[in-house]
Amino acid sequence: MSRKHTILKGTFILTMTGFATRFMGFFYRIFLSHTFGEEGVGLYQLVFPIYALCFSLTCVGIELALSRCIAAHMTQGKQKEARELLYTSLFLTVTASILVTLVLQRYAMPISEVFLHEPRCADLLIILSYAFPFASVHSCICGYYFGLKQTGIPAISQFVEQTARILSVYLLYLYGIRSGIHFGVSIAVAGMIAGEIFSSVFCLHALFGKNVLASLSRFHFRGCMKHSRELLSLSVPLTASRVLLNLLQSIEAVSIPVRLQHYGMSLSESLSTYGVLTGMALPCILFPSAITNSVSTMLLPTVAEIQALNHRKELSALIQKVTYSCIFLGSICCVSLLSFGKWIGAILFHSPMAGDYIITLAWMCPFLYTNNTLISMINGIGKTTLSFCINFSSLGIRIVSVFLMIPLFGIEGYLWGLLASQVCIFLFCLAYLKYYLRKTA
């Protein structure tokens, strides 16, 4: 099968699954907003910066590095080394995730009070901490299959995760109603654990069958030391950049309610505004990005393979086709959201505020959807430090908008900063890729 057909097939599978899970998640967000209110959704969203930070620390760098290493080894016919790389990545990520779980449980209250400025998040963080060991297993096995350019197992595991998350929350909610127990938004966090447990069990069964323990017993510490160097040399820069970026994103996220209070809002109003933006408007804007996220996932190992074979013309054609397609998709979504944004906010979310935010954010779509693929291609050619610098510059614009624009213009000032940051990523990525192709011609 040609690379073009491999990318298209993998993208189609991931996109269909992505649309299915996002469709489920879209109505799940509506359920959460109706059940727990805008303030409850705001509390739920407030723990996500910590989740993203811990996930980046334990999983993201290894997953991307594993995908790239697997693609390179399979191109050279080294199947045994590829499987050893998987075992090594599982050892590294599970160990790191257990440490993160213990630290998060120990310091949940200080993190909630000092960093999140909301003591009510402490219990949510303790619940959330149990998700990371399972998430690390799920992440590594998905990275292994992405390196093989096989998307079936990752796609199904994504669907399993979303189904388990939503179903577990809904069943707990029904149980609470019948038993007269008020769980609060903590059951939504518990649903995240259920999703990771079921998806990791599915991935282990798909990879090893019924002999999971026997397969893992083949792991040798000497092989771990040999492959650890290869994985860590790629994953440490990726992990460091992701952790730093997520740390800054966490500062950005938790500062939004605080700066809204400087604008004149009460604590309840600021949490409600934050909940509407991050729990309703942004998921709506990101819904069509299931396509571009799927393309990005397939592009990283494909670009790494093309670069290893030194096929520059093929790389140039791939970059052009993907960029034009993503811009076209983003433009269609922009027009659609501008036309129906108010209706989505008022009818589906019962929040006119969400409709206003959707219309403002719609202008990001052509840039937002294209940027995912451009960054993935830059990582695919091994320029992970550059992708970090581009993301760092973009994030700097957003943080400036939080601290300077929100106190003056309210949440609208932040939305303008989001748009400016996406435009900058778009221009920086295009400029470098054009320079790279000329340099290697």
PDB file of C-alpha atoms in Angstrom, residues 37 54 79 97 119 302 397 411:
ATOM      1  CA  GLY A  37     -24.629  24.325  35.876  1.00  0.00           C
ATOM      2  CA  CYS A  54       0.764  15.562  34.411  1.00  0.00           C
ATOM      3  CA  GLN A  79      10.565  -5.859  14.169  1.00  0.00           C
ATOM      4  CA  SER A  97       2.851   7.997  36.233  1.00  0.00           C
ATOM      5  CA  PRO A 119      -9.884  24.789  47.372  1.00  0.00           C
ATOM      6  CA  THR A 302       5.001   9.320   7.497  1.00  0.00           C
ATOM      7  CA  ILE A 397       0.648  36.149  23.177  1.00  0.00           C
ATOM      8  CA  ILE A 411     -13.229  37.842  28.099  1.00  0.00           C
TER       9      ILE A 411
END
